[in-house]
mmCIF file with all atom_site columns, C-alpha atoms in Angstrom:
data_model
loop_
_atom_site.group_PDB
_atom_site.id
_atom_site.type_symbol
_atom_site.label_atom_id
_atom_site.label_alt_id
_atom_site.label_comp_id
_atom_site.label_asym_id
_atom_site.label_entity_id
_atom_site.label_seq_id
_atom_site.pdbx_PDB_ins_code
_atom_site.Cartn_x
_atom_site.Cartn_y
_atom_site.Cartn_z
_atom_site.occupancy
_atom_site.B_iso_or_equiv
_atom_site.pdbx_formal_charge
_atom_site.auth_seq_id
_atom_site.auth_comp_id
_atom_site.auth_asym_id
_atom_site.auth_atom_id
_atom_site.pdbx_PDB_model_num
ATOM 1   C CA . UNK A 1 1   ? -54.275 -10.709 26.032 1.00 86.00 ? 1   UNK A CA 1
ATOM 2   C CA . UNK A 1 2   ? -56.502 -8.628  28.185 1.00 94.00 ? 2   UNK A CA 1
ATOM 3   C CA . UNK A 1 3   ? -57.295 -4.907  27.448 1.00 96.00 ? 3   UNK A CA 1
ATOM 4   C CA . UNK A 1 4   ? -56.844 -2.772  30.563 1.00 97.00 ? 4   UNK A CA 1
ATOM 5   C CA . UNK A 1 5   ? -57.360 1.040   31.102 1.00 97.00 ? 5   UNK A CA 1
ATOM 6   C CA . UNK A 1 6   ? -53.959 2.039   32.495 1.00 96.00 ? 6   UNK A CA 1
ATOM 7   C CA . UNK A 1 7   ? -52.340 5.650   33.396 1.00 97.00 ? 7   UNK A CA 1
ATOM 8   C CA . UNK A 1 8   ? -49.595 6.545   30.556 1.00 97.00 ? 8   UNK A CA 1
ATOM 9   C CA . UNK A 1 9   ? -46.798 7.221   33.176 1.00 97.00 ? 9   UNK A CA 1
ATOM 10  C CA . UNK A 1 10  ? -47.190 3.290   34.430 1.00 98.00 ? 10  UNK A CA 1
ATOM 11  C CA . UNK A 1 11  ? -45.849 2.158   31.007 1.00 98.00 ? 11  UNK A CA 1
ATOM 12  C CA . UNK A 1 12  ? -42.325 1.792   30.901 1.00 98.00 ? 12  UNK A CA 1
ATOM 13  C CA . UNK A 1 13  ? -39.991 2.052   27.737 1.00 97.00 ? 13  UNK A CA 1
ATOM 14  C CA . UNK A 1 14  ? -37.397 -0.241  27.408 1.00 97.00 ? 14  UNK A CA 1
ATOM 15  C CA . UNK A 1 15  ? -33.703 1.228   26.706 1.00 95.00 ? 15  UNK A CA 1
ATOM 16  C CA . UNK A 1 16  ? -33.328 -1.212  23.726 1.00 94.00 ? 16  UNK A CA 1
ATOM 17  C CA . UNK A 1 17  ? -36.237 -1.444  21.256 1.00 93.00 ? 17  UNK A CA 1
ATOM 18  C CA . UNK A 1 18  ? -37.183 -0.593  17.735 1.00 90.00 ? 18  UNK A CA 1
ATOM 19  C CA . UNK A 1 19  ? -39.385 2.241   17.295 1.00 86.00 ? 19  UNK A CA 1
ATOM 20  C CA . UNK A 1 20  ? -41.011 3.198   13.489 1.00 80.00 ? 20  UNK A CA 1
ATOM 21  C CA . UNK A 1 21  ? -39.511 6.074   12.253 1.00 79.00 ? 21  UNK A CA 1
ATOM 22  C CA . UNK A 1 22  ? -42.173 9.021   12.373 1.00 80.00 ? 22  UNK A CA 1
ATOM 23  C CA . UNK A 1 23  ? -41.416 12.440  10.427 1.00 80.00 ? 23  UNK A CA 1
ATOM 24  C CA . UNK A 1 24  ? -43.124 15.822  12.160 1.00 86.00 ? 24  UNK A CA 1
ATOM 25  C CA . UNK A 1 25  ? -45.779 15.467  9.635  1.00 89.00 ? 25  UNK A CA 1
ATOM 26  C CA . UNK A 1 26  ? -46.960 11.701  10.364 1.00 81.00 ? 26  UNK A CA 1
ATOM 27  C CA . UNK A 1 27  ? -46.275 12.517  13.826 1.00 79.00 ? 27  UNK A CA 1
ATOM 28  C CA . UNK A 1 28  ? -48.959 15.787  13.909 1.00 85.00 ? 28  UNK A CA 1
ATOM 29  C CA . UNK A 1 29  ? -51.359 13.395  11.814 1.00 87.00 ? 29  UNK A CA 1
ATOM 30  C CA . UNK A 1 30  ? -51.334 10.835  14.771 1.00 82.00 ? 30  UNK A CA 1
ATOM 31  C CA . UNK A 1 31  ? -51.936 13.520  17.194 1.00 83.00 ? 31  UNK A CA 1
ATOM 32  C CA . UNK A 1 32  ? -54.579 14.868  15.451 1.00 85.00 ? 32  UNK A CA 1
ATOM 33  C CA . UNK A 1 33  ? -56.021 11.691  14.895 1.00 88.00 ? 33  UNK A CA 1
ATOM 34  C CA . UNK A 1 34  ? -55.833 10.817  18.102 1.00 86.00 ? 34  UNK A CA 1
ATOM 35  C CA . UNK A 1 35  ? -57.268 14.197  19.463 1.00 85.00 ? 35  UNK A CA 1
ATOM 36  C CA . UNK A 1 36  ? -60.108 13.857  17.262 1.00 85.00 ? 36  UNK A CA 1
ATOM 37  C CA . UNK A 1 37  ? -61.201 9.656   17.252 1.00 86.00 ? 37  UNK A CA 1
ATOM 38  C CA . UNK A 1 38  ? -59.283 9.021   20.525 1.00 83.00 ? 38  UNK A CA 1
ATOM 39  C CA . UNK A 1 39  ? -57.451 5.890   20.634 1.00 86.00 ? 39  UNK A CA 1
ATOM 40  C CA . UNK A 1 40  ? -58.190 3.597   17.652 1.00 85.00 ? 40  UNK A CA 1
ATOM 41  C CA . UNK A 1 41  ? -55.829 0.641   18.826 1.00 91.00 ? 41  UNK A CA 1
ATOM 42  C CA . UNK A 1 42  ? -54.289 -0.428  22.270 1.00 96.00 ? 42  UNK A CA 1
ATOM 43  C CA . UNK A 1 43  ? -50.625 -0.237  22.743 1.00 96.00 ? 43  UNK A CA 1
ATOM 44  C CA . UNK A 1 44  ? -49.040 -3.820  23.758 1.00 97.00 ? 44  UNK A CA 1
ATOM 45  C CA . UNK A 1 45  ? -46.996 -4.457  27.042 1.00 98.00 ? 45  UNK A CA 1
ATOM 46  C CA . UNK A 1 46  ? -45.708 -7.374  28.660 1.00 98.00 ? 46  UNK A CA 1
ATOM 47  C CA . UNK A 1 47  ? -46.389 -7.565  32.267 1.00 97.00 ? 47  UNK A CA 1
ATOM 48  C CA . UNK A 1 48  ? -43.030 -8.357  34.287 1.00 97.00 ? 48  UNK A CA 1
ATOM 49  C CA . UNK A 1 49  ? -43.386 -8.547  38.423 1.00 96.00 ? 49  UNK A CA 1
ATOM 50  C CA . UNK A 1 50  ? -46.273 -6.085  38.218 1.00 95.00 ? 50  UNK A CA 1
ATOM 51  C CA . UNK A 1 51  ? -44.717 -3.583  35.896 1.00 97.00 ? 51  UNK A CA 1
ATOM 52  C CA . UNK A 1 52  ? -45.813 -3.064  32.329 1.00 98.00 ? 52  UNK A CA 1
ATOM 53  C CA . UNK A 1 53  ? -43.167 -2.828  29.663 1.00 98.00 ? 53  UNK A CA 1
ATOM 54  C CA . UNK A 1 54  ? -44.033 -1.269  25.978 1.00 98.00 ? 54  UNK A CA 1
ATOM 55  C CA . UNK A 1 55  ? -43.527 -3.856  23.273 1.00 96.00 ? 55  UNK A CA 1
ATOM 56  C CA . UNK A 1 56  ? -45.392 -1.949  20.419 1.00 94.00 ? 56  UNK A CA 1
ATOM 57  C CA . UNK A 1 57  ? -47.002 1.682   20.446 1.00 93.00 ? 57  UNK A CA 1
ATOM 58  C CA . UNK A 1 58  ? -44.479 4.300   21.633 1.00 93.00 ? 58  UNK A CA 1
ATOM 59  C CA . UNK A 1 59  ? -45.753 7.201   19.319 1.00 92.00 ? 59  UNK A CA 1
ATOM 60  C CA . UNK A 1 60  ? -49.164 6.429   20.393 1.00 93.00 ? 60  UNK A CA 1
ATOM 61  C CA . UNK A 1 61  ? -48.072 6.270   24.096 1.00 96.00 ? 61  UNK A CA 1
ATOM 62  C CA . UNK A 1 62  ? -46.355 9.691   23.590 1.00 94.00 ? 62  UNK A CA 1
ATOM 63  C CA . UNK A 1 63  ? -49.549 11.631  22.380 1.00 93.00 ? 63  UNK A CA 1
ATOM 64  C CA . UNK A 1 64  ? -51.444 10.215  25.500 1.00 95.00 ? 64  UNK A CA 1
ATOM 65  C CA . UNK A 1 65  ? -48.669 11.330  27.664 1.00 96.00 ? 65  UNK A CA 1
ATOM 66  C CA . UNK A 1 66  ? -48.235 14.755  26.129 1.00 93.00 ? 66  UNK A CA 1
ATOM 67  C CA . UNK A 1 67  ? -52.064 15.343  26.135 1.00 92.00 ? 67  UNK A CA 1
ATOM 68  C CA . UNK A 1 68  ? -52.308 14.291  29.641 1.00 95.00 ? 68  UNK A CA 1
ATOM 69  C CA . UNK A 1 69  ? -54.703 11.565  29.128 1.00 95.00 ? 69  UNK A CA 1
ATOM 70  C CA . UNK A 1 70  ? -56.161 9.887   32.646 1.00 96.00 ? 70  UNK A CA 1
ATOM 71  C CA . UNK A 1 71  ? -55.836 6.360   30.852 1.00 96.00 ? 71  UNK A CA 1
ATOM 72  C CA . UNK A 1 72  ? -54.627 4.495   27.443 1.00 97.00 ? 72  UNK A CA 1
ATOM 73  C CA . UNK A 1 73  ? -55.994 1.233   26.445 1.00 97.00 ? 73  UNK A CA 1
ATOM 74  C CA . UNK A 1 74  ? -53.304 -1.427  27.055 1.00 98.00 ? 74  UNK A CA 1
ATOM 75  C CA . UNK A 1 75  ? -53.430 -4.786  25.502 1.00 97.00 ? 75  UNK A CA 1
ATOM 76  C CA . UNK A 1 76  ? -51.600 -6.922  28.410 1.00 97.00 ? 76  UNK A CA 1
ATOM 77  C CA . UNK A 1 77  ? -49.776 -10.511 28.400 1.00 95.00 ? 77  UNK A CA 1
ATOM 78  C CA . UNK A 1 78  ? -47.506 -11.545 30.776 1.00 93.00 ? 78  UNK A CA 1
ATOM 79  C CA . UNK A 1 79  ? -43.970 -12.930 29.972 1.00 96.00 ? 79  UNK A CA 1
ATOM 80  C CA . UNK A 1 80  ? -40.102 -11.622 30.298 1.00 97.00 ? 80  UNK A CA 1
ATOM 81  C CA . UNK A 1 81  ? -37.795 -9.321  28.535 1.00 97.00 ? 81  UNK A CA 1
ATOM 82  C CA . UNK A 1 82  ? -37.184 -11.694 25.840 1.00 97.00 ? 82  UNK A CA 1
ATOM 83  C CA . UNK A 1 83  ? -40.855 -11.596 25.107 1.00 97.00 ? 83  UNK A CA 1
ATOM 84  C CA . UNK A 1 84  ? -40.950 -7.896  24.936 1.00 97.00 ? 84  UNK A CA 1
ATOM 85  C CA . UNK A 1 85  ? -37.453 -7.852  22.674 1.00 97.00 ? 85  UNK A CA 1
ATOM 86  C CA . UNK A 1 86  ? -38.819 -10.547 20.331 1.00 96.00 ? 86  UNK A CA 1
ATOM 87  C CA . UNK A 1 87  ? -42.576 -9.080  19.951 1.00 95.00 ? 87  UNK A CA 1
ATOM 88  C CA . UNK A 1 88  ? -41.010 -5.958  19.406 1.00 95.00 ? 88  UNK A CA 1
ATOM 89  C CA . UNK A 1 89  ? -38.488 -6.879  17.022 1.00 92.00 ? 89  UNK A CA 1
ATOM 90  C CA . UNK A 1 90  ? -41.223 -8.650  14.858 1.00 90.00 ? 90  UNK A CA 1
ATOM 91  C CA . UNK A 1 91  ? -43.917 -6.211  15.226 1.00 88.00 ? 91  UNK A CA 1
ATOM 92  C CA . UNK A 1 92  ? -41.635 -2.988  14.222 1.00 78.00 ? 92  UNK A CA 1
ATOM 93  C CA . UNK A 1 93  ? -39.871 -4.821  11.923 1.00 69.00 ? 93  UNK A CA 1
ATOM 94  C CA . UNK A 1 94  ? -42.911 -5.731  9.621  1.00 67.00 ? 94  UNK A CA 1
ATOM 95  C CA . UNK A 1 95  ? -44.362 -2.486  9.813  1.00 68.00 ? 95  UNK A CA 1
ATOM 96  C CA . UNK A 1 96  ? -41.858 -0.067  8.217  1.00 63.00 ? 96  UNK A CA 1
ATOM 97  C CA . UNK A 1 97  ? -38.873 1.916   8.206  1.00 69.00 ? 97  UNK A CA 1
ATOM 98  C CA . UNK A 1 98  ? -36.644 1.749   11.289 1.00 76.00 ? 98  UNK A CA 1
ATOM 99  C CA . UNK A 1 99  ? -32.829 2.396   11.791 1.00 77.00 ? 99  UNK A CA 1
ATOM 100 C CA . UNK A 1 100 ? -30.836 -0.796  11.300 1.00 84.00 ? 100 UNK A CA 1
ATOM 101 C CA . UNK A 1 101 ? -29.021 0.245   14.337 1.00 83.00 ? 101 UNK A CA 1
ATOM 102 C CA . UNK A 1 102 ? -32.114 -0.346  16.522 1.00 86.00 ? 102 UNK A CA 1
ATOM 103 C CA . UNK A 1 103 ? -32.966 -3.583  15.304 1.00 89.00 ? 103 UNK A CA 1
ATOM 104 C CA . UNK A 1 104 ? -28.856 -4.521  15.892 1.00 90.00 ? 104 UNK A CA 1
ATOM 105 C CA . UNK A 1 105 ? -29.128 -3.490  19.451 1.00 90.00 ? 105 UNK A CA 1
ATOM 106 C CA . UNK A 1 106 ? -32.344 -5.899  19.995 1.00 94.00 ? 106 UNK A CA 1
ATOM 107 C CA . UNK A 1 107 ? -30.398 -9.021  18.394 1.00 94.00 ? 107 UNK A CA 1
ATOM 108 C CA . UNK A 1 108 ? -27.268 -7.803  20.138 1.00 93.00 ? 108 UNK A CA 1
ATOM 109 C CA . UNK A 1 109 ? -29.780 -7.725  23.479 1.00 95.00 ? 109 UNK A CA 1
ATOM 110 C CA . UNK A 1 110 ? -31.077 -11.107 22.746 1.00 97.00 ? 110 UNK A CA 1
ATOM 111 C CA . UNK A 1 111 ? -27.696 -12.865 21.925 1.00 96.00 ? 111 UNK A CA 1
ATOM 112 C CA . UNK A 1 112 ? -25.455 -11.170 24.461 1.00 93.00 ? 112 UNK A CA 1
ATOM 113 C CA . UNK A 1 113 ? -27.647 -10.586 27.418 1.00 96.00 ? 113 UNK A CA 1
ATOM 114 C CA . UNK A 1 114 ? -30.179 -13.498 27.125 1.00 97.00 ? 114 UNK A CA 1
ATOM 115 C CA . UNK A 1 115 ? -27.838 -15.911 25.582 1.00 96.00 ? 115 UNK A CA 1
ATOM 116 C CA . UNK A 1 116 ? -30.569 -16.596 22.340 1.00 97.00 ? 116 UNK A CA 1
ATOM 117 C CA . UNK A 1 117 ? -28.862 -17.999 19.154 1.00 97.00 ? 117 UNK A CA 1
ATOM 118 C CA . UNK A 1 118 ? -30.092 -17.198 15.758 1.00 97.00 ? 118 UNK A CA 1
ATOM 119 C CA . UNK A 1 119 ? -32.263 -20.031 15.667 1.00 97.00 ? 119 UNK A CA 1
ATOM 120 C CA . UNK A 1 120 ? -34.245 -19.172 18.785 1.00 97.00 ? 120 UNK A CA 1
ATOM 121 C CA . UNK A 1 121 ? -34.604 -15.636 17.652 1.00 97.00 ? 121 UNK A CA 1
ATOM 122 C CA . UNK A 1 122 ? -36.035 -16.727 14.381 1.00 96.00 ? 122 UNK A CA 1
ATOM 123 C CA . UNK A 1 123 ? -38.498 -19.045 16.134 1.00 96.00 ? 123 UNK A CA 1
ATOM 124 C CA . UNK A 1 124 ? -39.663 -16.334 18.107 1.00 95.00 ? 124 UNK A CA 1
ATOM 125 C CA . UNK A 1 125 ? -40.259 -13.624 15.811 1.00 94.00 ? 125 UNK A CA 1
ATOM 126 C CA . UNK A 1 126 ? -40.811 -15.081 12.047 1.00 91.00 ? 126 UNK A CA 1
ATOM 127 C CA . UNK A 1 127 ? -37.603 -13.594 10.699 1.00 92.00 ? 127 UNK A CA 1
ATOM 128 C CA . UNK A 1 128 ? -35.366 -15.702 8.848  1.00 94.00 ? 128 UNK A CA 1
ATOM 129 C CA . UNK A 1 129 ? -32.249 -17.303 10.430 1.00 96.00 ? 129 UNK A CA 1
ATOM 130 C CA . UNK A 1 130 ? -29.782 -15.864 8.230  1.00 94.00 ? 130 UNK A CA 1
ATOM 131 C CA . UNK A 1 131 ? -30.986 -12.462 8.235  1.00 91.00 ? 131 UNK A CA 1
ATOM 132 C CA . UNK A 1 132 ? -30.544 -12.529 12.112 1.00 94.00 ? 132 UNK A CA 1
ATOM 133 C CA . UNK A 1 133 ? -27.219 -13.717 11.441 1.00 94.00 ? 133 UNK A CA 1
ATOM 134 C CA . UNK A 1 134 ? -26.435 -10.932 9.042  1.00 93.00 ? 134 UNK A CA 1
ATOM 135 C CA . UNK A 1 135 ? -27.315 -8.771  12.058 1.00 92.00 ? 135 UNK A CA 1
ATOM 136 C CA . UNK A 1 136 ? -25.157 -10.561 14.316 1.00 93.00 ? 136 UNK A CA 1
ATOM 137 C CA . UNK A 1 137 ? -22.159 -10.075 12.481 1.00 93.00 ? 137 UNK A CA 1
ATOM 138 C CA . UNK A 1 138 ? -22.790 -6.274  12.455 1.00 93.00 ? 138 UNK A CA 1
ATOM 139 C CA . UNK A 1 139 ? -22.038 -6.394  16.076 1.00 88.00 ? 139 UNK A CA 1
ATOM 140 C CA . UNK A 1 140 ? -18.196 -6.349  15.041 1.00 90.00 ? 140 UNK A CA 1
ATOM 141 C CA . UNK A 1 141 ? -18.829 -2.935  13.011 1.00 94.00 ? 141 UNK A CA 1
ATOM 142 C CA . UNK A 1 142 ? -17.108 0.153   13.860 1.00 95.00 ? 142 UNK A CA 1
ATOM 143 C CA . UNK A 1 143 ? -18.906 3.150   15.505 1.00 94.00 ? 143 UNK A CA 1
ATOM 144 C CA . UNK A 1 144 ? -18.351 5.130   12.287 1.00 95.00 ? 144 UNK A CA 1
ATOM 145 C CA . UNK A 1 145 ? -19.594 2.384   10.380 1.00 94.00 ? 145 UNK A CA 1
ATOM 146 C CA . UNK A 1 146 ? -22.913 1.724   12.615 1.00 91.00 ? 146 UNK A CA 1
ATOM 147 C CA . UNK A 1 147 ? -23.222 5.532   12.445 1.00 92.00 ? 147 UNK A CA 1
ATOM 148 C CA . UNK A 1 148 ? -23.492 5.245   8.413  1.00 92.00 ? 148 UNK A CA 1
ATOM 149 C CA . UNK A 1 149 ? -25.544 2.502   8.465  1.00 89.00 ? 149 UNK A CA 1
ATOM 150 C CA . UNK A 1 150 ? -28.231 4.489   10.827 1.00 84.00 ? 150 UNK A CA 1
ATOM 151 C CA . UNK A 1 151 ? -28.299 7.076   8.968  1.00 85.00 ? 151 UNK A CA 1
ATOM 152 C CA . UNK A 1 152 ? -28.776 5.288   5.833  1.00 81.00 ? 152 UNK A CA 1
ATOM 153 C CA . UNK A 1 153 ? -25.549 6.422   3.904  1.00 89.00 ? 153 UNK A CA 1
ATOM 154 C CA . UNK A 1 154 ? -24.825 2.432   3.306  1.00 89.00 ? 154 UNK A CA 1
ATOM 155 C CA . UNK A 1 155 ? -27.241 -0.455  2.986  1.00 87.00 ? 155 UNK A CA 1
ATOM 156 C CA . UNK A 1 156 ? -27.468 -3.508  5.158  1.00 87.00 ? 156 UNK A CA 1
ATOM 157 C CA . UNK A 1 157 ? -25.591 -5.402  2.484  1.00 89.00 ? 157 UNK A CA 1
ATOM 158 C CA . UNK A 1 158 ? -22.536 -3.065  2.537  1.00 92.00 ? 158 UNK A CA 1
ATOM 159 C CA . UNK A 1 159 ? -22.603 -2.986  6.345  1.00 93.00 ? 159 UNK A CA 1
ATOM 160 C CA . UNK A 1 160 ? -22.094 -7.032  6.243  1.00 93.00 ? 160 UNK A CA 1
ATOM 161 C CA . UNK A 1 161 ? -19.416 -6.834  3.732  1.00 93.00 ? 161 UNK A CA 1
ATOM 162 C CA . UNK A 1 162 ? -17.216 -4.312  5.839  1.00 95.00 ? 162 UNK A CA 1
ATOM 163 C CA . UNK A 1 163 ? -18.053 -6.555  8.851  1.00 95.00 ? 163 UNK A CA 1
ATOM 164 C CA . UNK A 1 164 ? -16.543 -9.466  7.579  1.00 94.00 ? 164 UNK A CA 1
ATOM 165 C CA . UNK A 1 165 ? -13.168 -7.646  7.319  1.00 94.00 ? 165 UNK A CA 1
ATOM 166 C CA . UNK A 1 166 ? -10.924 -8.451  9.847  1.00 92.00 ? 166 UNK A CA 1
ATOM 167 C CA . UNK A 1 167 ? -9.723  -5.087  11.038 1.00 95.00 ? 167 UNK A CA 1
ATOM 168 C CA . UNK A 1 168 ? -11.180 -1.961  12.585 1.00 95.00 ? 168 UNK A CA 1
ATOM 169 C CA . UNK A 1 169 ? -9.165  0.331   10.402 1.00 95.00 ? 169 UNK A CA 1
ATOM 170 C CA . UNK A 1 170 ? -9.935  -1.764  6.909  1.00 95.00 ? 170 UNK A CA 1
ATOM 171 C CA . UNK A 1 171 ? -13.604 -1.379  7.577  1.00 95.00 ? 171 UNK A CA 1
ATOM 172 C CA . UNK A 1 172 ? -13.192 2.516   7.995  1.00 94.00 ? 172 UNK A CA 1
ATOM 173 C CA . UNK A 1 173 ? -10.900 2.507   5.073  1.00 94.00 ? 173 UNK A CA 1
ATOM 174 C CA . UNK A 1 174 ? -13.035 0.592   2.702  1.00 94.00 ? 174 UNK A CA 1
ATOM 175 C CA . UNK A 1 175 ? -16.219 2.479   4.048  1.00 94.00 ? 175 UNK A CA 1
ATOM 176 C CA . UNK A 1 176 ? -14.584 5.876   2.984  1.00 94.00 ? 176 UNK A CA 1
ATOM 177 C CA . UNK A 1 177 ? -13.633 4.504   -0.730 1.00 93.00 ? 177 UNK A CA 1
ATOM 178 C CA . UNK A 1 178 ? -17.156 2.779   -1.129 1.00 90.00 ? 178 UNK A CA 1
ATOM 179 C CA . UNK A 1 179 ? -18.890 6.253   -0.049 1.00 87.00 ? 179 UNK A CA 1
ATOM 180 C CA . UNK A 1 180 ? -16.588 8.341   -2.584 1.00 89.00 ? 180 UNK A CA 1
ATOM 181 C CA . UNK A 1 181 ? -16.623 5.955   -5.261 1.00 86.00 ? 181 UNK A CA 1
ATOM 182 C CA . UNK A 1 182 ? -20.484 4.890   -4.371 1.00 84.00 ? 182 UNK A CA 1
ATOM 183 C CA . UNK A 1 183 ? -19.834 1.061   -4.711 1.00 83.00 ? 183 UNK A CA 1
ATOM 184 C CA . UNK A 1 184 ? -22.592 -1.346  -4.853 1.00 82.00 ? 184 UNK A CA 1
ATOM 185 C CA . UNK A 1 185 ? -22.507 -4.708  -3.266 1.00 76.00 ? 185 UNK A CA 1
ATOM 186 C CA . UNK A 1 186 ? -22.828 -8.057  -5.084 1.00 70.00 ? 186 UNK A CA 1
ATOM 187 C CA . UNK A 1 187 ? -25.494 -10.188 -3.464 1.00 53.00 ? 187 UNK A CA 1
ATOM 188 C CA . UNK A 1 188 ? -24.511 -13.736 -4.204 1.00 48.00 ? 188 UNK A CA 1
#
């Protein structure tokens, strides 16, 4: 990786990615820290056909853009969109809380658009193959159930169990029941 000083406006943010969840207080703390100390850690980008595509550091990039910084430090490596997505998946997943739906979108993109299977994704992210396969299974969830997962009204185990139901209407009926009765999911 090489460090470059780049205009924040030159960094492109992919539509599909995982972004850590910051509450307003944490966002303000980041703004205050960057205003007072500057940029402590570079953002990470992959260069594809001369364009810098963001892998990690969206919140820091947002601060630099809002504060009209002339440049931001960027750690740059070459690669393709699968590198962008797998590195983003790895880095943001290990750092903390993010909506599971974002992770699902990244895994869907890798699977459906780029033809990667669970073994390939696991090899490039360090995540367990069976964990990735759970997310691949979630592609069959109805929008209502996906939203509940994103809003943390159900856990991953609930979503996996619902995704195994053969009909969308069954997913939604059982989802309503588990919401009402607060059923747990037995993990085997």
